[in-house]
mmCIF file of C-alpha atoms in Angstrom:
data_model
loop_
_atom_site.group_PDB
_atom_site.id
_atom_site.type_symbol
_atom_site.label_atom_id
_atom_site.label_comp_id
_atom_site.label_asym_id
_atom_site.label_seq_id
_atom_site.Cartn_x
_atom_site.Cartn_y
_atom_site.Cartn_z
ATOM 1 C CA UNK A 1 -39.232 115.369 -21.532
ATOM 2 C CA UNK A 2 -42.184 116.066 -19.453
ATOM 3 C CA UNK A 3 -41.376 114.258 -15.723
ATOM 4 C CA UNK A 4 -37.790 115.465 -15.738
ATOM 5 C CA UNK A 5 -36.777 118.023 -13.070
ATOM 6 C CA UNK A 6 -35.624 121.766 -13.950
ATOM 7 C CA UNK A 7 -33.691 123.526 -11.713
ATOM 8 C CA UNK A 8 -34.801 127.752 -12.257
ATOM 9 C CA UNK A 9 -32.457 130.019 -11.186
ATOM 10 C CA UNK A 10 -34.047 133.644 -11.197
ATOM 11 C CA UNK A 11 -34.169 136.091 -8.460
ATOM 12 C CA UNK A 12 -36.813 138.428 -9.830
ATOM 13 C CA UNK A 13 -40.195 136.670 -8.326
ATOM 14 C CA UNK A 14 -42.613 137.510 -11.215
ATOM 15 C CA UNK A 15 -40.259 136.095 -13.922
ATOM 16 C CA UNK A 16 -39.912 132.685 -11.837
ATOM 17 C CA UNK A 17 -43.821 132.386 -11.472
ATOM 18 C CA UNK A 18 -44.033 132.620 -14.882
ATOM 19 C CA UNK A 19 -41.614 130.016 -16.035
ATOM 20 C CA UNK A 20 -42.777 127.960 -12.776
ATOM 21 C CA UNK A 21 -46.584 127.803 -13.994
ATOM 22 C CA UNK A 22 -45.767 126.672 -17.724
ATOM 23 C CA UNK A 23 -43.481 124.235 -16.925
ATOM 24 C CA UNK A 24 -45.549 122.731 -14.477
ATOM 25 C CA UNK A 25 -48.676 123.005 -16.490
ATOM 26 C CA UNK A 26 -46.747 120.940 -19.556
ATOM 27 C CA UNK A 27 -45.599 118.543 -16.414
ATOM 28 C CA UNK A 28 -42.237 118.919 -15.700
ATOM 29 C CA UNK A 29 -40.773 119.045 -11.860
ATOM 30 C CA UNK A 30 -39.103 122.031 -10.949
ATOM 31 C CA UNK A 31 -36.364 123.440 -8.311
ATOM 32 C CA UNK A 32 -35.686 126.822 -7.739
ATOM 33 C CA UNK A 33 -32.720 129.178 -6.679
ATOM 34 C CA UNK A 34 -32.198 132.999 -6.210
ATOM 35 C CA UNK A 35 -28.710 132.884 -6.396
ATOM 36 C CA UNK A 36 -25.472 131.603 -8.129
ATOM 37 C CA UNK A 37 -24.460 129.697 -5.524
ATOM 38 C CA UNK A 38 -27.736 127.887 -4.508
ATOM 39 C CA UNK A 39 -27.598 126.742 -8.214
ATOM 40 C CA UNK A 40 -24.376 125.243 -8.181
ATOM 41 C CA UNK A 41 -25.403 123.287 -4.716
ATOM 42 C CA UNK A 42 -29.142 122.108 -6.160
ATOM 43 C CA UNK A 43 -27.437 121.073 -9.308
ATOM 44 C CA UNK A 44 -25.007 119.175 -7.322
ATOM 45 C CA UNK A 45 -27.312 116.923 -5.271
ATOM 46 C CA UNK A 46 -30.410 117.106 -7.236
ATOM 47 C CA UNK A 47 -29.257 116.346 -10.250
ATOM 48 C CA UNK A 48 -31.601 118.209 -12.522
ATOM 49 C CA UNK A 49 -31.954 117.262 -16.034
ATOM 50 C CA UNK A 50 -32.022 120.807 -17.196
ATOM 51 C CA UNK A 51 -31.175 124.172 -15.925
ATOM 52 C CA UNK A 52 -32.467 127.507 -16.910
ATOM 53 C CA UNK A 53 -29.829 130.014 -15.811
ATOM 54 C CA UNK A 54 -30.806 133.748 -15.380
ATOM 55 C CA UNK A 55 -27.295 135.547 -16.367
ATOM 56 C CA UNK A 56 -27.541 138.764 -14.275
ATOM 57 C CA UNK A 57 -27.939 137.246 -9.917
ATOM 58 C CA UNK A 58 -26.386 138.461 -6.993
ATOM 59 C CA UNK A 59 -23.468 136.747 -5.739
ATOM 60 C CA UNK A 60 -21.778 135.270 -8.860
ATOM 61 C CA UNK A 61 -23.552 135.776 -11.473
ATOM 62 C CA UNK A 62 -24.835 133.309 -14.048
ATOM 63 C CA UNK A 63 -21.523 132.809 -16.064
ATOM 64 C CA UNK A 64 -19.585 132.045 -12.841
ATOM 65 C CA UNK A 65 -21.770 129.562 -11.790
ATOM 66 C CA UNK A 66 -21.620 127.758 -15.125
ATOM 67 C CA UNK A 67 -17.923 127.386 -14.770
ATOM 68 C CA UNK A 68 -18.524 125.915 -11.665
ATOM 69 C CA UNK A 69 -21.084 123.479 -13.023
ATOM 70 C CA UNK A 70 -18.882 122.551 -15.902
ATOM 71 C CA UNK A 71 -15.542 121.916 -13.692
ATOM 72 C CA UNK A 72 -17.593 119.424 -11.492
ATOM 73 C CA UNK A 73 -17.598 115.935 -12.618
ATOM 74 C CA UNK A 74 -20.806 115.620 -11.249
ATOM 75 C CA UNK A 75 -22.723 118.799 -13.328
ATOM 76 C CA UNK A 76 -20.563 118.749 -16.345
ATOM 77 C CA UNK A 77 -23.034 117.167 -18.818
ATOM 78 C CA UNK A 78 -26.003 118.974 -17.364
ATOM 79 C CA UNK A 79 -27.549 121.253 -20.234
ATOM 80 C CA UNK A 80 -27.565 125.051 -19.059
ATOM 81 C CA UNK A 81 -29.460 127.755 -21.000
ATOM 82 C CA UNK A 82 -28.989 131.257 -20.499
ATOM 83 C CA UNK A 83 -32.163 133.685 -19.192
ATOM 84 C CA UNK A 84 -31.216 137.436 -19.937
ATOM 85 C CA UNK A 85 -32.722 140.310 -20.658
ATOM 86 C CA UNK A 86 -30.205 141.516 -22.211
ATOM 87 C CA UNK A 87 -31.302 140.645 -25.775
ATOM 88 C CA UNK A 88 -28.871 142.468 -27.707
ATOM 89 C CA UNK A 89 -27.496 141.591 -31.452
ATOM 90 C CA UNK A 90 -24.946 138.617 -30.839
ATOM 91 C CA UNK A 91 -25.472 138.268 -27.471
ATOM 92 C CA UNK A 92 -27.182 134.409 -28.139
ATOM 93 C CA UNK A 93 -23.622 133.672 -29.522
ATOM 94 C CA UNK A 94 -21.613 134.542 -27.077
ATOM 95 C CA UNK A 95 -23.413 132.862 -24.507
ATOM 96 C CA UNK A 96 -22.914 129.747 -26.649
ATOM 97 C CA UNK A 97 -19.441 130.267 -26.494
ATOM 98 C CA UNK A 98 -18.887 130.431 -23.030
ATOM 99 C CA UNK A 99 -20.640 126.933 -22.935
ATOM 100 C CA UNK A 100 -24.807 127.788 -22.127
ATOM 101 C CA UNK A 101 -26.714 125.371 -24.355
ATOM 102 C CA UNK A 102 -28.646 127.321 -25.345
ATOM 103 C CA UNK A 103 -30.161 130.862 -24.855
ATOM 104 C CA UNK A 104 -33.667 133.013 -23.980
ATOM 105 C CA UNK A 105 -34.458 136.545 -24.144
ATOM 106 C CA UNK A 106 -36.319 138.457 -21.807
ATOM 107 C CA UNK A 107 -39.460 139.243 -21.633
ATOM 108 C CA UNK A 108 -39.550 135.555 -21.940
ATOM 109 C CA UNK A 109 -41.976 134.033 -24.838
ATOM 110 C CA UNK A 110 -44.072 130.870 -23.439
ATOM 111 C CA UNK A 111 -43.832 129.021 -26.894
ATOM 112 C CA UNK A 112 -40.138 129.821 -27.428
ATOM 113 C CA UNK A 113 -39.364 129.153 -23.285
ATOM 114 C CA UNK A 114 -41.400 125.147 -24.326
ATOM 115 C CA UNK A 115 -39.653 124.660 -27.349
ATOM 116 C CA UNK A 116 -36.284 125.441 -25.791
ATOM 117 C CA UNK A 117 -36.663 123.549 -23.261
ATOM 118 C CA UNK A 118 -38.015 120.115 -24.965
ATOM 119 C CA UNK A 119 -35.093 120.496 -27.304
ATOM 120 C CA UNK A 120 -32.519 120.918 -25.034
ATOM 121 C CA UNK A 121 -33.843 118.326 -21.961
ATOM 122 C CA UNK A 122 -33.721 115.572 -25.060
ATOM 123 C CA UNK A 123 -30.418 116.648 -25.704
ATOM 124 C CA UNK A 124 -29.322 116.956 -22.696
ATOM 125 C CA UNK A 125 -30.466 113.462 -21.279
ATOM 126 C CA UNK A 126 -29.034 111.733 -24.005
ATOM 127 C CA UNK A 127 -25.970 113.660 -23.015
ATOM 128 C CA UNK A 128 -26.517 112.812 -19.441
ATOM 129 C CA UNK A 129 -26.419 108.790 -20.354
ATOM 130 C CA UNK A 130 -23.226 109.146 -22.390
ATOM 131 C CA UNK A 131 -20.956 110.576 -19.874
ATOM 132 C CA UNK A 132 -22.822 108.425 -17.338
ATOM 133 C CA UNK A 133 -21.932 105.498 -19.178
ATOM 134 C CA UNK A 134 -18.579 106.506 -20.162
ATOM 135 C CA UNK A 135 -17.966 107.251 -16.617
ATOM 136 C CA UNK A 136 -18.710 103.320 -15.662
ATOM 137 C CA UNK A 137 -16.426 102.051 -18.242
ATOM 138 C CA UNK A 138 -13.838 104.207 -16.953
ATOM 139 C CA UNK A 139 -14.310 103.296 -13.388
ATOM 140 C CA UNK A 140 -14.861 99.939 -14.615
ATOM 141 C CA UNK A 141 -11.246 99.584 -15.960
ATOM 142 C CA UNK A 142 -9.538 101.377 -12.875
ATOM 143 C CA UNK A 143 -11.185 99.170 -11.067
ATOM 144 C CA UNK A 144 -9.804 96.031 -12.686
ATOM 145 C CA UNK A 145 -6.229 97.610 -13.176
ATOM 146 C CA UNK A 146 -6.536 98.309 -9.088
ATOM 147 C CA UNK A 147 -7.027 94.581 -8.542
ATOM 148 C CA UNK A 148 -4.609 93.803 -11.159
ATOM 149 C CA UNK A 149 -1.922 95.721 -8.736
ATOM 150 C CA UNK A 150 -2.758 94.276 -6.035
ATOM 151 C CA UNK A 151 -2.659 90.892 -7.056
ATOM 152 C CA UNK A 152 0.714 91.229 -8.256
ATOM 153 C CA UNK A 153 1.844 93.037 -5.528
ATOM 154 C CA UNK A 154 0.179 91.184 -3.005
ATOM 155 C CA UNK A 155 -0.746 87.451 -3.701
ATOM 156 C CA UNK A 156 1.323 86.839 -6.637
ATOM 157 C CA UNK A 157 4.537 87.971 -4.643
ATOM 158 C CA UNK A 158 4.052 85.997 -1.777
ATOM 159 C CA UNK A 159 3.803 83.025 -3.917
ATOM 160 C CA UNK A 160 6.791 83.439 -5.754
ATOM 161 C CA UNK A 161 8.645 83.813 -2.302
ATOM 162 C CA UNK A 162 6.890 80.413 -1.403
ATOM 163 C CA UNK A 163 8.204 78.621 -4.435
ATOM 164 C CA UNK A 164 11.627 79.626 -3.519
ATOM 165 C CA UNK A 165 11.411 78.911 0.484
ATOM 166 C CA UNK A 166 9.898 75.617 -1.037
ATOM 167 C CA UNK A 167 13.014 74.961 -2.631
ATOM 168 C CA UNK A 168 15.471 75.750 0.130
ATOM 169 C CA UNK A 169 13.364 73.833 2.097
ATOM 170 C CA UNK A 170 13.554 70.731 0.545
ATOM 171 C CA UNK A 171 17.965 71.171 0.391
ATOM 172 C CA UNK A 172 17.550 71.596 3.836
ATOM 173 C CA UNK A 173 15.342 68.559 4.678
ATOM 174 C CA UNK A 174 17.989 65.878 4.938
ATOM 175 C CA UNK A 175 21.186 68.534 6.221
ATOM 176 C CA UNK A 176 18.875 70.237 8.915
ATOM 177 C CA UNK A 177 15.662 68.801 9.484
ATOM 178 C CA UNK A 178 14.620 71.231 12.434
ATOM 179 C CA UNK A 179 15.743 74.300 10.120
ATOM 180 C CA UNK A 180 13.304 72.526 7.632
ATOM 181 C CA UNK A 181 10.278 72.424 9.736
ATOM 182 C CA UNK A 182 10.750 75.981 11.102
ATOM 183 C CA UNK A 183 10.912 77.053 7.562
ATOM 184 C CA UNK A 184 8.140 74.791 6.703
ATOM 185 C CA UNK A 185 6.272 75.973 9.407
ATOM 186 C CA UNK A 186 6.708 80.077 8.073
ATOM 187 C CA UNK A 187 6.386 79.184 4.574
ATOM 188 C CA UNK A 188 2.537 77.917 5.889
ATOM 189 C CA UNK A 189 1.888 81.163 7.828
ATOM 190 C CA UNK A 190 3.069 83.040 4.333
ATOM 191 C CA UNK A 191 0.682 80.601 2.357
ATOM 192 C CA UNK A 192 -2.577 81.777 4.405
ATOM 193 C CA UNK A 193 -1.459 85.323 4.619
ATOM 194 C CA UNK A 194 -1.790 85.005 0.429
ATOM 195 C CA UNK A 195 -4.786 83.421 0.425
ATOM 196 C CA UNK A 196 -6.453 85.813 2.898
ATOM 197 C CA UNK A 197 -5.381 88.181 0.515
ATOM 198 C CA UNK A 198 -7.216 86.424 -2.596
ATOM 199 C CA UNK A 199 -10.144 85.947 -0.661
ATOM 200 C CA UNK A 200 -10.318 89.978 0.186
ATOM 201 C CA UNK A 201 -9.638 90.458 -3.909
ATOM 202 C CA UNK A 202 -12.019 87.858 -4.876
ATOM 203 C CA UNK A 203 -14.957 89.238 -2.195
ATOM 204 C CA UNK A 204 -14.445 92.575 -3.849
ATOM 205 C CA UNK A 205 -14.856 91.083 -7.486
ATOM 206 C CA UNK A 206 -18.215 89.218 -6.574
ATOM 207 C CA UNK A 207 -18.593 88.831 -2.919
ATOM 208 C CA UNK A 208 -20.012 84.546 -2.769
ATOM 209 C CA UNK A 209 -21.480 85.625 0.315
ATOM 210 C CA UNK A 210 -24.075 87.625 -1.135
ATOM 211 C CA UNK A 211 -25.690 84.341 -2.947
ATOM 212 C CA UNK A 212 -25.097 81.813 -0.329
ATOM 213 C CA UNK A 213 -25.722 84.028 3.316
ATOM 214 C CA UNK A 214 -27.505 86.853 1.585
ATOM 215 C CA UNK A 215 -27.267 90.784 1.460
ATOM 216 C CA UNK A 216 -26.752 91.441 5.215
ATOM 217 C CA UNK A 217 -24.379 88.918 5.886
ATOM 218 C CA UNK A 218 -22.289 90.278 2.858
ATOM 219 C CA UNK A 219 -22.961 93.726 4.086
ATOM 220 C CA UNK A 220 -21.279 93.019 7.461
ATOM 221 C CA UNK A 221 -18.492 91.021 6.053
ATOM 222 C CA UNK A 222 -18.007 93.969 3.654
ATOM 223 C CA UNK A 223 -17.909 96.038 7.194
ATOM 224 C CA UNK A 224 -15.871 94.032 8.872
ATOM 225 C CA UNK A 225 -12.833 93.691 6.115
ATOM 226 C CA UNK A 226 -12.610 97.431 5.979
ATOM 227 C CA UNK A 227 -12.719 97.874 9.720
ATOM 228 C CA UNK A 228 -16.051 99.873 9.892
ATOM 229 C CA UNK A 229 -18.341 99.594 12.850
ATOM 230 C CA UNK A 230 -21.416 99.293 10.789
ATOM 231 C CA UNK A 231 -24.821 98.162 12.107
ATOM 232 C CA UNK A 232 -26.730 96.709 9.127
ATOM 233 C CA UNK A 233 -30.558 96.145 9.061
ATOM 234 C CA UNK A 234 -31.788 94.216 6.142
ATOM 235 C CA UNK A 235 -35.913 92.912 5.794
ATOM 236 C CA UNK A 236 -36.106 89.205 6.698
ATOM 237 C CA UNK A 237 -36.696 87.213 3.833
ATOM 238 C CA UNK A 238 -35.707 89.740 0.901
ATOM 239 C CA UNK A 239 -35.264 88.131 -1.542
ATOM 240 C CA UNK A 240 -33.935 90.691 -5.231
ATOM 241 C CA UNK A 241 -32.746 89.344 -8.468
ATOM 242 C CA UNK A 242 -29.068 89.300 -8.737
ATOM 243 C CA UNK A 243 -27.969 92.532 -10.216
ATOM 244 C CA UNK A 244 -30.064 94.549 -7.993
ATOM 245 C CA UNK A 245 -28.711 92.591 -4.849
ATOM 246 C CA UNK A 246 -25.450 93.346 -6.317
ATOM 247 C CA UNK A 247 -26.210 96.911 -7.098
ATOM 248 C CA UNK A 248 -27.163 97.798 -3.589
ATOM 249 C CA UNK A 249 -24.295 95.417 -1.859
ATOM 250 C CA UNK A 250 -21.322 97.381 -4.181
ATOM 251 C CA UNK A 251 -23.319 101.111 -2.968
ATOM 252 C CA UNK A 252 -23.064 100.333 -0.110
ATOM 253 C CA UNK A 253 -19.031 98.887 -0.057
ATOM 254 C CA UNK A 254 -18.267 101.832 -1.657
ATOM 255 C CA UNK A 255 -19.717 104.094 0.748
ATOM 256 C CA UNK A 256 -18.008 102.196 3.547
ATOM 257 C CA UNK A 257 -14.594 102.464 1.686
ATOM 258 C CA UNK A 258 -14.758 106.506 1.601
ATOM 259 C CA UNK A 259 -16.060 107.319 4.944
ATOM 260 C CA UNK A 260 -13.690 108.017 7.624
ATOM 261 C CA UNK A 261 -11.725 105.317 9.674
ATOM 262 C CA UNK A 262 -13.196 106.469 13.132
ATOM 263 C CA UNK A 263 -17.056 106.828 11.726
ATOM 264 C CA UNK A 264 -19.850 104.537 13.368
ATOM 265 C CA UNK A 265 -22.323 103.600 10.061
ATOM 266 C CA UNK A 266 -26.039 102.840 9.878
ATOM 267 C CA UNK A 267 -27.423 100.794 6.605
ATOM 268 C CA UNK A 268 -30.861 99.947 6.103
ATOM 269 C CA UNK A 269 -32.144 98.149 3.319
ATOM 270 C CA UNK A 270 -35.899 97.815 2.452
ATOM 271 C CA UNK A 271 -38.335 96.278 -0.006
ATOM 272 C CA UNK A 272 -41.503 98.575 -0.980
ATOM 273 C CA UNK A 273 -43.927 98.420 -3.284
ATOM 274 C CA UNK A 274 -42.311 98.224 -6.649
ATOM 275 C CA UNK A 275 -38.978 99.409 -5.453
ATOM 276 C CA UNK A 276 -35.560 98.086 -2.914
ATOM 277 C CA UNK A 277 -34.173 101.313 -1.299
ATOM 278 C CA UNK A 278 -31.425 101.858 1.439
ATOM 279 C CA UNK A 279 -30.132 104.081 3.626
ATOM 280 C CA UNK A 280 -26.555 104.786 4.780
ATOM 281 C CA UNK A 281 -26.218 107.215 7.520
ATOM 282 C CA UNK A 282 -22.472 107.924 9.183
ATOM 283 C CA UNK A 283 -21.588 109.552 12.042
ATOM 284 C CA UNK A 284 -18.058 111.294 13.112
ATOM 285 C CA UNK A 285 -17.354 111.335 8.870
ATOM 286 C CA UNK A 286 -18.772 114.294 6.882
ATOM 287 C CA UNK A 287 -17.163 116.143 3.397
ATOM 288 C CA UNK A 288 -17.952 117.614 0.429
ATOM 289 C CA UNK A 289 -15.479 115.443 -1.453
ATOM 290 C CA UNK A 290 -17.984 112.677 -0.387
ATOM 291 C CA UNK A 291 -20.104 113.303 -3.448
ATOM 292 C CA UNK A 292 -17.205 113.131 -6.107
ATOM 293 C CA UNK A 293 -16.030 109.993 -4.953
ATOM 294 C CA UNK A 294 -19.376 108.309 -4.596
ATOM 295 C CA UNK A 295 -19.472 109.481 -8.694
ATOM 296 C CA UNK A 296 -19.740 105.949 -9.921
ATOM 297 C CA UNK A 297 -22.604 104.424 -7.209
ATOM 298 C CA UNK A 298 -24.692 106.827 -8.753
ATOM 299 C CA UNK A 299 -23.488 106.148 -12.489
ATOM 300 C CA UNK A 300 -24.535 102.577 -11.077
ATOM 301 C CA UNK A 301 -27.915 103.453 -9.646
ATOM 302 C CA UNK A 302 -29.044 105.369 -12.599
ATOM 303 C CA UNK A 303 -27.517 102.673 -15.141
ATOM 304 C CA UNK A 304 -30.593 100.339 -13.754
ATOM 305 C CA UNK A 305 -33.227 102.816 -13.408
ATOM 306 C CA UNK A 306 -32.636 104.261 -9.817
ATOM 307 C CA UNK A 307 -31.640 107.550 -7.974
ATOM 308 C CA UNK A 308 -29.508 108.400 -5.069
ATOM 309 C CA UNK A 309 -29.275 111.570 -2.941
ATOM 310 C CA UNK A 310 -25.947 112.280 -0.658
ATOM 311 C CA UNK A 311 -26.088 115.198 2.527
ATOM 312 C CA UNK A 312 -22.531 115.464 4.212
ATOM 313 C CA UNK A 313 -21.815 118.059 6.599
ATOM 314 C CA UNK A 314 -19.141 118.111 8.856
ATOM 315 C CA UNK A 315 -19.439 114.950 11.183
ATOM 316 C CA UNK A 316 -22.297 113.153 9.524
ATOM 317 C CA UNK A 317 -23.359 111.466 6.033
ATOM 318 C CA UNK A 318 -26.410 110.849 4.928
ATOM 319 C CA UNK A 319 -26.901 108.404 1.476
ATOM 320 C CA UNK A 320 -30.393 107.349 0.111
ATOM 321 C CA UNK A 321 -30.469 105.112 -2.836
ATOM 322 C CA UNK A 322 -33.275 103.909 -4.686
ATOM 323 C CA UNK A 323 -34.039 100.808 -7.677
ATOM 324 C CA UNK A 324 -37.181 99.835 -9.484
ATOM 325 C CA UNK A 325 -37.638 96.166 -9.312
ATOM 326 C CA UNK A 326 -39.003 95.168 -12.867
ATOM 327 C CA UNK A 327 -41.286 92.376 -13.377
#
């Protein structure tokens, strides 16, 4: 659909003018690569809704980096279609078969290269918002089963230990008073170490801080649970409707959660025109697993409308998020 981004992957210059011009002129967005492996990476954090794939590139060629692409949660659903010249009998099916989408012969034909490409982008984005959503239903349930663990390894255990200290606490009240009271006295310490731990559960389930002190002061609770130094900047006076508040407050726990122990985070959150974005920046934490395990805040993100862009390099992480605020 016209809007959407293309990613072009073609290293002879003519051939990516051409494709360049039409799809601009019919208004798409487009990013380009010369290589395999500048593919892969664009697709990775740009997230395209279409790729055209020339087959024959240096580096790895076009087949290797669609393996790539589909072995990466993060590219698997993106629609590739094959650019080749070699337009052989048969050659459109096997490209099919080792998963393209779909398939164009070189010299490329501008009405073929349009209606290729509107068929497969409307494929593909439906595509796109199935394993999206799949995605949060499964992250969804590990989610609750991870809680579910927790409480029964955590909470629920120390309270069964409390019922029976309880009861050897009230055989010992008339024998052994002083034993009593020391055990009365440990059984207490046990009782807020369990409800400590509810409260951590319960803040991660819906933290009540972000309704009652707002997004900053549930920000550096957030912070301050998981034993991140985290300065947090928030606009005086935002005020965002509930599920974008909570959108933006679970991004950003998330992020904290999968940077490393020893990083020193940034998050700024701002209101423009139309739109609430923020901005996570952490220093002394940097990988390229970063991205797979921030999979479901952008699931989340682009669930309600918004996008989000991750850098991570060796000692630093950068995370931008965006969300339209209807209405």
């Amino acid at each position: 659909m016209a809007g959407e981004c293309i990613l072009l992957v073609e290293d002879n210059a003519t051939n990516m003018k051409l494709v360049r011009d039409v799809l601009q002129a019919k208004g798409y967005r487009t990013l380009e690569a010369t290589t395999g492996e500048d593919a892969v990476v664009l697709a990775r954090t740009r997230d395209p809704a279409l790729v055209l794939m020339d087959v024959q590139l240096p580096g790895i060629d076009g087949i290797e980096a669609l393996a790539e692409l589909r072995d990466d949660a993060r590219t698997s659903a993106i629609p590739v279609v094959a650019v080749t010249a070699q337009a052989m009998r048969g050659d459109s099916e096997r490209f099919l078969d080792v998963g393209f989408d779909g398939y164009l012969a070189k010299p490329i034909d501008v009405d073929e290269l349009i209606r290729v490409v509107e068929s497969t982008a409307v494929a593909g984005t439906l595509e796109l918002l199935r394993a999206s959503r799949r995605r949060l239903v499964l992250a969804a349930a590990a989610d609750r089963g991870r809680i579910e663990r927790e409480l029964h390894d955590g909470p629920q255990q120390r309270l069964v230990a409390i019922a029976v200290e309880l009861q050897q606490a009230r055989r010992l009240v008339d024998v052994d008073p002083a034993a009593a009271s020391a055990l009365i006295d440990e059984i207490a310490g046990e009782a807020r170490a369990a409800l400590d731990a509810l409260r951590v559960l319960a803040h991660r389930i819906h933290p009540p801080l972000l309704e009652a002190g707002g997004l900053r002061a549930a920000l550096r609770t957030a912070a301050a649970v998981l034993g991140v130094p985290t300065r947090v900047q928030v606009a005086e006076g935002m005020t965002l409707p509930s599920e974008l508040a909570g959108a933006v407050y679970f991004s950003c726990a998330d992020a904290l959660e999968h940077v490393a122990e020893r990083a020193k985070v940034a998050i700024t959150v701002r209101q423009e025109e139309g739109m609430v974005a923020f901005e996570i920046l952490a220093e002394g934490s940097g990988s390229a697993q970063i991205e797979a395990d921030l999979t479901a805040m952008r699931d989340r993100l682009e669930a309600l409308g918004g996008r989000l862009t991750i850098e991570s390099k060796p000692g630093h992480t950068g995370i931008t998020g965006s969300l339209p605020i209807s209405g």
